[in-house]
Amino acid sequence: MATRPTVTERDSLGTAADLSRTCAALRRTLLAARNQDGGWGYAPGRHSRIEPTCWAELALGHSQGRPPDVDAIRAWKRQDDWLLDVPGAPPNIAFNALAALMFLQERSTVPLAQPLISRLIQAKGLRYWQSPALGQDNSIQAWPWVDGTASWVEPTAWCLLVLKKVRSQSPRPEAAERIRVGEQFLFDRVCHDGGWNYGNPEVYGQKLWPYVPTTAMALLAMQDHRSHPVVMQSLRQLQNDVASERSVVAVALTIVCLRPYGVATAALEQTAIELSAEADPGNLLGTAMMLYALTDTREHAAFRF
Amino acid sequence: MSGDTARAGLSRRDFVTAVSLSLLAGGCGRRFDPRRFHVPQSSVVGLFPASSYAVDFADLIFRGFQELGIALTGRRVFLKPNMVEYELDTVINTHPHVVSGAAIACRRAGASEVVVGEGPGHRRDMEYLLASTGLNDQLREQRIRFVDLNHDDVAVVPLQSWFTGLQELALPVTLLDSDFVISLPKLKTHHWAGMTCSMKNLFGTVPGAVYGWPKNPLHVHGISNSILDLTATIRPHFAIVDAVIAMEGDGPIMGRPRPLGFVAMGSDLVAVDATCARVIGLDPDKIEYLQPAAEFLGVVDASRIEHRGESPDRYGTRFDVVPALEHLRLSR
């Protein structure tokens, strides 16, 4: 006769079943929203874009234990080696970095990443005059969203991830200086109590607050500095701030971020399951991020190096 | 608003493209083509009292429409509130009651469709902003469709003026495909632009998923220049300004709440913004983007602005501004 499960065992069994159901539902949502060109828009029925397509492929691949299908991104319209998210608009550097990360997932597709990586190494934000209104060093040229603009946290985080991943797989000497500058930028733009927002920690002496998603991205890029005081403080800030989050994107990115730091994510995964049940099916980026977060527990995941 | 008749039968996207093609040959070197714009001899701006966010904004705004002769029969209306950030006890964003009230008023005025859309310039996470600001509850309760402009499909359209030096810009298709655009800002001081109202509010139409967070190309090419090009290109039909509790000091985020107690409305965004500037003690002739706006987009001259509802004198005050903006003060 079977003994009754303990509370812990029952919770664990319940969570596993919930997790399986949730992931299956997220997969169904993504597969149903796939466009004829093989990509995904930010919402069902919308034009395919680089960012949701990369996240969807990463999520579907990892959830099925296979590499991401890169066909849609491989066939993407290009200009000077950049993937063009919107023809007629400037290439988006952050999302090109995300595409490079996807190509780096599988040995056979690594060559597809090389032209993008070369462009990412060359790309840099504008050097700005030192504004007394901003408590930051405007001379640091990390990565902009689009060419001809200043450096910001999110594109810098994604580009750093790419270059650090490449460094661990096949070192490129020219990337070392860009990594140094990118790290200098993130250390400069950290908010007063830790964490990052879009990239201005202070304006006119007023301290601006960090955001959960950008903090998670920046911490992913700085996972090789986990004992640095700024990183440790930001990690605490993230764990504190995410406790009150009810946003799919914020919770998913935090789970993805905390894993390489060895922080337990079980409670957040439970939150993620609850959020997924009531999530807007029109938010395909959030859907893909959540599926990735709930399934990618492998050591060599897309955002680890 | 000027140009409405010419647009009949065309979507906003068709209109913008058609007009621009005719401008390309002659537009080089000029900031705008005066043949394409018409500044009225006079404009009407309504200031309607709203002592708190407990008032019936649907009723107030609908009465404003009637007072100002706005009929929306069959129109697909796009409402663009201002949502930037969220922090408890701040007044950064257009109040959700004003947004839902405006949507209901549009339906009462005959709109066939009302869509609310915004693309915050700092936060990507719209789900967070909608929930934290309380707007999500209002949208659900009133069954109002919301579009995240940062992640909408886009079309690259030629700009209708060339203050930035840019020739074209990607803009959200939901905005371009509507046929009556209402700018729905919060009245705030702005530490770079001087003031943010119905014209500066249009920064939120520029898609972050194309240009990033913040929308830095708009800063690189000049905030005032970008305000002018966006207003000239989008050509909003109407403005409804949340000045119930405005923001003074280090706006648009870190400033202090300042109760003013009114909603401003009008078809001429330049006249609406000029009136709001005077109310808060700023000289519209000194605000960088309003000076050139008077040449081709609308009326700044107070003697050519007719007021309905309350007189601006009833609300006239002096807002705190950051020291760098003291030169914008109105000489009283």
XYZ file of C-alpha atoms in Angstrom:
637
model
C 0.000 0.000 0.000
C 1.398 3.367 -1.040
C 2.150 5.865 1.659
C 0.584 9.295 1.399
C 2.915 11.828 -0.196
C 4.354 14.492 2.013
C 3.331 18.099 1.409
C 6.606 18.743 -0.375
C 6.193 15.724 -2.627
C 2.583 16.644 -3.388
C 3.556 20.215 -4.310
C 6.354 18.943 -6.441
C 4.106 16.466 -8.258
C 1.453 19.121 -8.746
C 3.965 21.590 -10.060
C 5.401 19.094 -12.520
C 1.965 18.404 -13.949
C 1.153 22.115 -14.084
C 4.478 22.815 -15.719
C 3.896 20.205 -18.369
C 0.402 21.503 -19.120
C 1.616 25.101 -19.194
C 4.472 24.358 -21.564
C 2.196 22.387 -23.857
C -0.232 25.314 -23.975
C 2.557 27.804 -24.633
C 3.882 25.608 -27.436
C 0.421 25.360 -28.983
C 0.022 29.132 -28.843
C 3.355 29.671 -30.564
C 2.846 27.046 -33.235
C -0.623 28.371 -34.050
C 0.752 31.885 -34.475
C 3.621 30.995 -36.777
C 3.509 32.948 -40.040
C 3.774 31.336 -43.461
C 7.327 32.627 -43.835
C 8.248 30.584 -40.753
C 8.647 33.548 -38.456
C 6.601 35.208 -35.736
C 5.296 38.724 -35.253
C 4.923 40.380 -31.873
C 1.239 39.439 -32.064
C -0.665 36.812 -34.055
C -1.301 37.882 -37.624
C 1.430 40.502 -37.545
C 4.503 40.549 -39.776
C 7.417 38.352 -38.771
C 10.072 40.192 -36.786
C 13.522 39.121 -35.683
C 13.051 39.284 -31.917
C 9.882 37.182 -31.470
C 11.110 34.759 -34.137
C 14.404 34.155 -32.327
C 12.733 33.729 -28.950
C 10.071 31.423 -30.404
C 12.642 29.222 -32.129
C 14.845 29.101 -29.044
C 11.849 28.200 -26.897
C 10.393 25.577 -29.223
C 13.806 24.040 -29.758
C 14.737 23.826 -26.102
C 11.302 22.631 -25.059
C 11.671 19.718 -27.471
C 15.313 19.041 -26.692
C 16.587 20.054 -30.096
C 18.522 23.027 -31.497
C 16.497 26.000 -32.672
C 15.246 25.923 -36.244
C 17.138 28.775 -37.873
C 15.571 28.597 -41.334
C 13.400 31.688 -40.976
C 16.244 33.846 -39.669
C 18.704 32.365 -42.175
C 16.401 33.540 -44.972
C 15.875 36.984 -43.451
C 16.368 40.076 -45.608
C 19.881 41.478 -45.137
C 21.744 44.674 -45.765
C 25.531 44.834 -45.369
C 25.387 41.576 -43.390
C 22.862 43.007 -40.942
C 19.477 41.353 -40.638
C 16.850 43.965 -41.484
C 13.920 43.791 -39.091
C 11.947 46.403 -41.016
C 12.969 47.173 -44.605
C 13.564 50.911 -44.889
C 14.407 51.282 -41.215
C 17.914 51.054 -39.750
C 19.168 47.627 -38.626
C 18.365 46.916 -35.002
C 21.669 46.005 -33.342
C 20.166 44.372 -30.247
C 18.024 41.976 -32.257
C 20.910 41.137 -34.582
C 22.801 40.114 -31.462
C 19.880 37.934 -30.421
C 19.952 36.257 -33.852
C 23.682 35.664 -33.477
C 23.046 34.026 -30.105
C 20.554 31.717 -31.747
C 23.015 30.739 -34.474
C 25.631 30.029 -31.808
C 23.405 27.360 -30.268
C 24.403 24.648 -32.700
C 27.831 23.868 -34.137
C 26.448 23.588 -37.672
C 24.925 27.074 -37.599
C 27.847 28.870 -35.947
C 29.189 30.028 -39.352
C 25.911 31.906 -39.880
C 26.709 33.974 -36.810
C 30.147 35.077 -37.989
C 29.104 37.968 -40.303
C 26.788 39.282 -37.604
C 29.501 39.041 -34.972
C 31.877 41.002 -37.168
C 29.278 43.755 -37.512
C 28.559 43.716 -33.785
C 32.246 44.139 -32.987
C 32.400 47.174 -35.268
C 29.187 48.767 -33.995
C 29.445 51.362 -31.255
C 27.307 54.099 -29.788
C 27.939 57.799 -30.253
C 30.420 59.527 -27.977
C 28.492 62.316 -26.293
C 29.470 65.530 -24.583
C 29.461 65.361 -20.807
C 26.103 66.684 -19.654
C 25.940 68.084 -16.112
C 22.327 66.906 -15.995
C 23.287 63.252 -16.330
C 25.308 61.459 -13.682
C 27.067 59.193 -16.158
C 30.099 58.970 -18.411
C 28.915 59.804 -21.918
C 32.290 59.028 -23.457
C 31.834 55.268 -23.126
C 30.922 53.860 -26.509
C 29.163 50.566 -25.929
C 26.257 49.541 -28.163
C 23.299 51.556 -29.475
C 19.945 50.256 -30.627
C 20.532 51.699 -34.087
C 23.573 53.225 -35.713
C 24.143 56.928 -35.108
C 22.714 57.005 -31.595
C 24.011 56.666 -28.023
C 24.708 53.458 -26.117
C 21.971 51.822 -24.051
C 21.660 48.930 -21.644
C 19.640 46.372 -23.597
C 21.671 46.343 -26.836
C 24.861 46.392 -24.792
C 23.722 43.387 -22.755
C 22.842 41.314 -25.835
C 26.054 42.240 -27.667
C 28.151 41.444 -24.598
C 26.464 38.064 -24.340
C 27.333 37.281 -27.943
C 30.975 38.303 -27.616
C 31.424 36.469 -24.315
C 29.821 33.368 -25.766
C 32.186 33.557 -28.724
C 35.100 34.132 -26.365
C 34.302 30.891 -24.559
C 33.851 28.909 -27.787
C 36.442 30.364 -30.157
C 38.223 33.492 -28.966
C 38.320 36.556 -31.248
C 41.012 38.952 -30.089
C 39.298 42.000 -31.548
C 36.281 41.317 -29.363
C 38.225 41.675 -26.117
C 38.306 45.476 -26.209
C 34.617 45.672 -27.037
C 33.853 43.407 -24.076
C 35.915 45.670 -21.807
C 34.032 48.759 -22.988
C 30.662 47.052 -22.703
C 31.344 46.052 -19.120
C 32.617 49.539 -18.323
C 29.350 50.915 -19.684
C 27.166 48.613 -17.595
C 29.128 49.392 -14.441
C 28.742 53.106 -15.206
C 25.004 52.927 -15.832
C 23.996 50.832 -12.843
C 21.277 52.428 -10.723
C 22.107 53.753 -7.283
C 20.754 50.756 -5.384
C 21.705 48.241 -8.050
C 19.969 47.082 -11.187
C 19.539 48.781 -14.533
C 16.873 50.673 -16.402
C 17.167 51.621 -20.094
C 20.443 53.378 -19.371
C 20.147 56.607 -17.359
C 20.722 56.041 -13.625
C 20.372 59.714 -12.745
C 19.003 62.907 -14.296
C 19.338 66.343 -12.675
C 20.493 64.725 -9.450
C 17.368 62.569 -9.221
C 18.120 58.885 -8.953
C 16.091 56.850 -11.410
C 14.894 53.374 -10.561
C 15.863 50.051 -12.168
C 13.562 47.811 -14.199
C 13.302 44.063 -13.797
C 13.704 43.076 -17.495
C 16.737 45.268 -18.189
C 18.342 44.251 -14.892
C 17.905 40.596 -15.836
C 19.454 41.177 -19.261
C 22.418 43.104 -17.877
C 23.026 40.460 -15.202
C 22.994 37.746 -17.860
C 25.733 39.643 -19.633
C 27.712 40.000 -16.396
C 27.365 36.410 -15.142
C 31.140 36.014 -15.281
C 31.473 38.753 -12.633
C 29.153 37.220 -10.066
C 31.358 38.143 -7.107
C 31.647 41.795 -8.152
C 29.860 44.015 -5.593
C 27.824 45.798 -8.280
C 26.647 42.490 -9.725
C 25.849 41.056 -6.304
C 23.901 44.169 -5.336
C 22.004 44.124 -8.625
C 21.185 40.453 -8.197
C 19.678 41.226 -4.786
C 17.801 44.162 -6.288
C 16.392 41.932 -9.018
C 15.252 39.265 -6.571
C 13.608 41.925 -4.456
C 11.870 43.701 -7.334
C 10.630 40.591 -9.112
C 8.734 39.503 -6.018
C 5.965 41.964 -6.834
C 6.070 41.484 -10.609
C 3.086 40.146 -12.493
C 4.480 40.656 -15.953
C 5.209 37.629 -18.128
C 8.289 39.184 -19.720
C 9.768 40.316 -16.397
C 9.267 36.974 -14.645
C 10.481 34.939 -17.616
C 13.648 36.974 -18.064
C 14.360 36.802 -14.343
C 14.136 33.010 -14.346
C 16.470 32.873 -17.341
C 18.846 35.235 -15.557
C 18.872 33.566 -12.149
C 19.730 30.064 -13.382
C 23.341 30.762 -14.372
C 23.781 32.446 -10.987
C 22.668 29.238 -9.280
C 19.716 30.932 -7.600
C 16.677 28.729 -6.969
C 13.811 29.584 -9.303
C 11.090 27.178 -8.152
C 8.910 29.871 -6.604
C 9.245 32.093 -9.654
C 8.412 29.167 -11.913
C 5.199 28.707 -9.960
C 4.441 32.397 -10.496
C 5.244 31.922 -14.159
C 2.789 29.046 -14.428
C 0.065 31.155 -12.808
C 0.817 34.110 -15.066
C 0.824 31.917 -18.153
C -2.668 30.717 -17.360
C -4.019 34.256 -17.526
C -1.538 35.726 -20.017
C -2.544 37.638 -23.106
C -2.216 35.161 -26.011
C -1.541 38.178 -28.201
C 1.810 38.736 -26.539
C 3.914 36.299 -28.549
C 7.233 37.641 -27.315
C 6.132 37.057 -23.727
C 4.785 33.622 -24.640
C 8.078 32.603 -26.213
C 10.147 33.982 -23.345
C 7.998 32.140 -20.836
C 8.252 28.812 -22.676
C 12.009 29.243 -22.880
C 12.236 30.134 -19.194
C 10.203 27.128 -18.119
C 12.025 24.586 -20.254
C 15.611 25.670 -20.661
C 17.450 24.258 -17.685
C 20.422 22.896 -19.588
C 23.915 23.868 -18.640
C 24.758 25.153 -22.109
C 21.684 27.211 -22.707
C 21.485 30.142 -25.085
C 22.351 32.804 -22.561
C 25.115 31.049 -20.637
C 28.759 31.142 -21.501
C -8.890 70.613 -38.776
C -7.362 71.635 -42.084
C -6.855 68.816 -44.491
C -9.735 66.654 -43.322
C -11.705 67.067 -46.520
C -8.734 66.259 -48.682
C -8.243 63.054 -46.763
C -11.757 61.730 -47.305
C -11.619 58.222 -48.690
C -7.949 57.785 -47.948
C -6.487 55.956 -45.012
C -3.931 57.977 -43.056
C -1.218 55.787 -44.553
C -2.435 56.500 -48.105
C -2.695 60.195 -47.334
C 0.774 60.465 -45.856
C 2.305 58.577 -48.772
C 0.419 60.460 -51.474
C 1.213 63.880 -50.111
C 4.831 62.998 -49.542
C 5.458 61.758 -53.028
C 4.332 65.115 -54.347
C 6.651 66.862 -51.914
C 9.830 64.971 -52.555
C 10.875 66.921 -55.616
C 10.434 70.348 -54.086
C 11.145 69.679 -50.450
C 14.936 69.595 -50.438
C 16.582 72.278 -48.344
C 13.323 73.523 -46.870
C 11.938 72.731 -43.444
C 8.384 72.448 -44.740
C 6.362 73.173 -47.841
C 3.941 76.002 -46.989
C 1.589 74.875 -49.743
C 0.815 71.771 -47.749
C -0.114 73.422 -44.491
C -2.708 75.916 -43.477
C -2.576 77.978 -40.318
C -6.072 79.196 -39.456
C -6.780 82.848 -38.729
C -8.053 81.794 -35.327
C -8.378 78.636 -33.286
C -10.626 77.524 -30.490
C -9.388 75.954 -27.257
C -11.732 74.750 -24.548
C -10.813 74.590 -20.875
C -13.301 72.520 -18.923
C -13.215 72.293 -15.115
C -12.431 68.939 -13.506
C -11.684 69.294 -9.839
C -10.559 65.687 -9.384
C -10.310 62.339 -11.111
C -13.685 61.401 -9.653
C -15.603 63.493 -12.194
C -17.435 61.898 -15.104
C -14.850 62.385 -17.829
C -16.978 60.730 -20.494
C -19.615 63.379 -19.905
C -17.099 66.213 -19.630
C -15.262 65.268 -22.824
C -18.466 64.598 -24.757
C -19.729 68.053 -23.794
C -16.374 69.401 -24.929
C -16.821 67.707 -28.305
C -20.239 69.340 -28.637
C -18.937 72.731 -27.584
C -16.126 72.523 -30.127
C -18.261 71.055 -32.928
C -16.558 67.660 -33.102
C -18.570 64.863 -34.721
C -16.997 61.437 -35.007
C -19.709 59.590 -36.893
C -18.208 56.542 -38.547
C -14.669 57.542 -37.632
C -12.015 55.064 -36.526
C -10.540 56.963 -33.624
C -7.057 56.466 -32.273
C -6.431 57.745 -28.727
C -2.820 58.366 -27.769
C -2.395 58.829 -23.997
C 0.939 59.530 -22.345
C 2.363 56.551 -20.439
C 6.026 56.694 -19.641
C 6.759 55.129 -16.303
C 5.038 54.084 -13.132
C 5.843 55.041 -9.600
C 3.339 55.155 -6.768
C 1.993 58.621 -5.898
C 3.372 60.270 -9.016
C 1.464 61.867 -11.881
C 3.607 60.782 -14.780
C 0.863 59.365 -16.968
C -2.464 60.445 -18.405
C -4.931 59.322 -15.745
C -6.773 56.085 -16.662
C -10.134 57.727 -15.936
C -9.374 60.413 -18.522
C -8.372 57.752 -21.056
C -11.483 55.646 -20.569
C -13.659 58.759 -20.399
C -12.283 59.937 -23.725
C -12.918 56.535 -25.294
C -16.528 56.487 -24.085
C -17.064 60.054 -25.267
C -15.746 59.129 -28.723
C -18.222 56.274 -28.934
C -21.046 58.594 -27.886
C -19.926 61.007 -30.593
C -20.423 58.287 -33.180
C -16.989 56.719 -33.590
C -17.180 53.346 -35.289
C -14.039 52.166 -33.537
C -11.912 53.453 -30.698
C -8.384 52.153 -30.164
C -6.012 53.276 -27.422
C -2.319 52.977 -28.193
C 0.955 54.004 -26.653
C 4.625 53.165 -26.996
C 6.443 54.123 -23.796
C 9.909 55.510 -24.318
C 11.582 54.042 -21.267
C 9.863 50.802 -20.333
C 9.427 47.995 -22.833
C 7.199 46.052 -20.517
C 3.739 47.296 -21.448
C 2.040 44.565 -19.436
C 3.691 45.994 -16.322
C 2.693 49.562 -17.156
C -0.909 48.724 -18.013
C -1.367 46.782 -14.791
C 0.481 49.131 -12.462
C -1.164 52.304 -13.750
C -4.635 50.775 -13.532
C -5.315 51.458 -17.204
C -5.749 47.760 -17.893
C -8.774 47.601 -15.591
C -10.354 50.575 -17.336
C -9.727 49.109 -20.782
C -11.207 45.752 -19.819
C -14.201 47.269 -18.100
C -15.043 49.395 -21.127
C -13.948 46.756 -23.679
C -11.499 49.142 -25.275
C -8.822 47.726 -27.556
C -5.244 48.622 -26.690
C -2.244 48.461 -29.029
C 1.349 48.517 -27.847
C 2.815 50.902 -30.399
C 6.346 49.806 -29.598
C 5.608 46.354 -30.975
C 2.967 47.040 -33.608
C 3.533 46.379 -37.303
C 5.056 49.446 -38.901
C 5.143 51.225 -42.237
C 7.983 53.486 -43.263
C 6.449 56.809 -44.270
C 8.008 59.984 -45.657
C 8.094 62.856 -43.202
C 5.946 65.885 -44.002
C 8.460 68.410 -42.688
C 12.227 68.188 -42.482
C 13.348 69.851 -39.285
C 15.242 66.704 -38.225
C 16.819 66.217 -41.614
C 15.293 62.735 -41.682
C 13.379 61.831 -44.798
C 11.233 59.041 -43.408
C 10.253 57.267 -40.245
C 8.686 53.943 -39.361
C 5.313 54.466 -37.675
C 2.749 51.981 -36.298
C 0.140 50.804 -38.789
C -2.661 51.023 -36.223
C -2.008 54.735 -35.949
C -1.634 55.217 -39.701
C -4.770 53.242 -40.513
C -7.004 55.226 -38.172
C -8.818 58.267 -39.488
C -9.101 60.470 -36.411
C -6.095 60.779 -34.123
C -6.488 62.312 -30.682
C -3.439 63.222 -28.638
C -4.289 62.663 -24.971
C -1.349 63.918 -22.920
C -0.678 64.803 -19.326
C 0.407 68.431 -18.950
C 3.942 68.429 -17.524
C 7.075 70.465 -17.481
C 9.860 68.736 -19.386
C 13.490 69.148 -18.415
C 14.686 69.052 -22.031
C 11.781 70.416 -24.102
C 10.375 72.911 -21.587
C 6.903 71.449 -21.616
C 5.282 68.223 -22.729
C 1.707 68.409 -23.919
C -0.190 67.313 -27.033
C 2.714 67.687 -29.489
C 5.547 66.157 -27.459
C 3.175 63.313 -26.611
C 3.620 62.077 -30.178
C 7.072 60.713 -29.307
C 5.166 57.709 -28.007
C 4.031 56.839 -31.522
C 7.586 56.050 -32.614
C 8.125 52.280 -32.331
C 10.725 51.201 -29.793
C 11.168 47.817 -31.441
C 12.567 49.722 -34.408
C 14.396 52.643 -32.784
C 14.994 51.386 -29.247
C 14.319 52.555 -25.694
C 14.535 55.486 -25.422
C 13.678 56.575 -28.944
C 17.147 58.031 -29.219
C 17.115 59.071 -32.910
C 14.528 61.656 -31.894
C 16.980 63.108 -29.366
C 19.973 62.938 -31.685
C 18.112 64.910 -34.354
C 16.776 67.404 -31.844
C 13.783 67.006 -29.572
C 12.096 70.134 -30.885
C 12.823 69.181 -34.488
C 11.357 65.747 -33.880
C 8.245 67.174 -32.244
C 7.667 69.331 -35.316
C 8.248 66.539 -37.837
C 6.030 64.122 -35.941
C 3.210 66.643 -35.609
C 3.498 67.600 -39.280
C 3.480 63.966 -40.374
C 0.868 62.438 -38.077
C -1.343 65.571 -38.207
C -3.468 64.669 -35.163
C -7.033 65.905 -35.430
C -7.635 66.767 -31.826
C -6.077 67.094 -28.381
C -7.490 66.355 -24.951
C -5.098 67.395 -22.184
C -5.188 65.937 -18.685
C -4.423 69.016 -16.601
C -6.488 67.881 -13.632
C -3.293 67.238 -11.713
C -0.308 68.317 -13.773
C 3.414 67.989 -13.089
C 5.853 70.792 -12.310
C 9.587 70.889 -11.640
C 11.782 68.120 -13.000
C 9.244 66.643 -15.405
C 8.391 64.510 -17.247
C 9.099 61.825 -14.616
C 10.624 63.140 -11.420
C 8.530 66.302 -11.059
C 5.921 67.083 -8.410
C 2.129 66.865 -8.742
C 0.456 70.243 -9.204
C -3.348 70.383 -9.224
C -4.749 72.613 -11.965
C -8.302 71.280 -12.243
C -9.138 71.330 -15.929
C -9.161 69.410 -19.188
C -8.035 71.331 -22.282
C -9.435 70.419 -25.687
C -9.031 71.644 -29.230
C -8.447 70.782 -32.867
C -5.348 72.956 -33.183
C -2.618 71.218 -31.175
C -0.350 74.235 -31.384
C -3.026 76.476 -29.916
C -3.800 73.928 -27.196
C -0.137 73.647 -26.230
C 0.398 77.421 -26.376
C -2.597 77.942 -24.076
C -1.364 75.318 -21.623
C 2.099 76.902 -21.644
C 0.647 80.277 -20.702
C -1.443 78.716 -17.946
C 1.677 77.269 -16.286
C 3.630 80.503 -16.675
C 5.772 79.621 -19.679
C 6.045 81.803 -22.752
C 5.082 79.784 -25.857
C 7.165 82.143 -27.974
C 10.206 80.943 -26.043
C 9.440 77.228 -26.311
C 11.647 76.029 -29.107
C 9.132 73.895 -30.957
C 6.183 76.259 -30.678
C 7.917 79.133 -32.472
C 8.315 77.325 -35.819
C 5.006 75.517 -35.285
C 3.283 78.879 -35.560
C 4.635 79.216 -39.102
C 2.865 76.155 -40.491
C 1.031 74.007 -37.961
C -1.209 76.210 -35.848
C -1.806 79.321 -33.811
C 0.396 80.506 -30.953
C -0.694 84.162 -30.822
C -3.029 84.533 -27.822
C -5.106 87.179 -29.557
C -6.047 84.611 -32.215
C -7.102 81.902 -29.775
C -10.747 81.883 -28.737
C -11.494 80.161 -25.469
C -14.545 78.113 -24.571
C -15.471 76.851 -21.167
C -13.311 78.646 -18.633
C -10.864 81.459 -19.257
C -7.167 80.515 -18.983
C -6.871 83.358 -16.468
C -8.874 81.288 -14.007
C -6.088 78.685 -13.933
C -3.064 80.880 -14.619
C -0.161 80.082 -12.304
C 3.592 79.715 -12.223
C 5.049 76.201 -12.379
C 8.443 75.380 -10.967
C 10.931 74.451 -13.652
C 14.502 73.165 -13.545
C 17.014 76.058 -13.422
C 18.059 75.482 -17.032
C 14.531 76.405 -18.153
C 14.046 79.620 -16.174
C 14.472 81.589 -19.408
C 11.177 80.168 -20.654
C 9.198 82.147 -18.091
C 6.300 84.271 -19.242
C 6.698 87.978 -18.451
C 3.479 88.797 -16.635
